Structure formats: C-alpha cells, structure tokens
Amino acid sequence: MSEIRTLMRTHPRPGTVTWIGLRPARLAPINVVTQTKVTENGLKGDHYISGGPRAVTLIQAEHLAVIAALTQTDITPEMLRRNIVISGINLTAIRHGTLQIGTAQLKLTKPCAPCSRMERVIGPGGYNAMRGHGGWYAEVITPGLITEKDALTPVNAP
C-alpha cells in the first residue's frame, strides 16, 4: 500500500454515536431515541424508509459547533433533522466507505446538502452556514441495531 493509502485508512480512534433522531413524517417533530433498529431500507420509525443511497443521514457533532459559530445561534441536532450524530471521527475522510455502528453496517454515499428550510429554522445565512457541514447520506449494507454511545469504526475506506 502506498503511504497516502495508509494515511487515508488511519483514524486516531473510533467515533461515537452521541444522538439518534427519527423523523416520523416530513416536517414532523423529531423523536429522540437511545437506540434504533436499522432495516434493509433505513431506520425503523423514520419516514424516509425507502432504502437506497439516502436511507440514513449522519452528521458530526463537531459540525454543529461550526454551524453555531457561523450563525451565532445555538444549534441542536433536532434543528438539522439528521438521524445520527457522531463525534470523534471525520466522516469526510471515510467518504464512500463502509461503517460499522453497533451491529449495523452503513456505506456513506454522498454529502447531505442543506435545504432552504435552514433559513427559517436557523435564521438568515443558515443555508450557507451548513454548506460543507451538513453531514452524509448512507445506505444500509447490513441491518442491525444502533445504540447511543456505540462505536463507529470504518470497515473499509475507498
């Protein structure tokens, strides 16, 4: 393996699941849970359960602080409507790789772009503050159970 490939597969530590939220319907309030069942098509109890490359959304806790700093607004995971907040590992460094979280495996597929609702939810500039900090979509590789405080480890990096 070349040095750059080795560097790209090396992470200082696993990440940790710090928050899980399910969106029961479009625009409905988020249900915060301590664990969730991952089915072939997404998270049980989440309205977006049609499978494919956008089945689950993840965001780094560290990006919530960046968005808050850019908007000078307190940011909560519920505001951003992502399913899983993780901390301690750079998701962008794992892009298109597979993650082990609890007993489930997810493959990061593409960055989550912010939607125009962020202007209303966060305030003026919310959309631009989230650009590049909106998290990642993932598809389900192996169904299982994800619990708050589970480790997130890369299974393979691209």
Coordinates of C-alpha atoms in Angstrom, one line a residue, residues 2 14 20 31 40 43 48 53 60 66 73 78 86 99-100 103 112 114 122 125 130 134 138 141 143 158:
S2 CA 1.3 3.4 -0.8
P14 CA -13.3 5.2 16.6
I20 CA -30.2 9.4 17.4
N31 CA -38.4 11.6 18.1
E40 CA -32.7 -3.0 4.9
L43 CA -34.3 3.3 10.3
Y48 CA -37.6 8.1 4.9
P53 CA -28.3 5.7 -1.1
Q60 CA -20.6 15.0 13.0
V66 CA -19.1 25.1 13.3
T73 CA -27.1 30.6 17.0
E78 CA -33.3 18.3 16.0
I86 CA -21.4 11.1 15.8
L99 CA -19.0 2.0 8.7
Q100 CA -19.7 -0.5 11.5
T103 CA -24.5 -4.4 14.7
C112 CA -26.2 15.9 2.6
P114 CA -28.8 21.8 3.2
I122 CA -31.6 28.6 11.9
G125 CA -27.4 32.6 6.5
M130 CA -24.5 24.4 6.6
G134 CA -24.5 19.1 6.5
A138 CA -25.7 6.4 3.9
I141 CA -25.3 -2.7 3.9
P143 CA -29.3 -4.3 9.1
P158 CA -12.3 3.7 -0.6

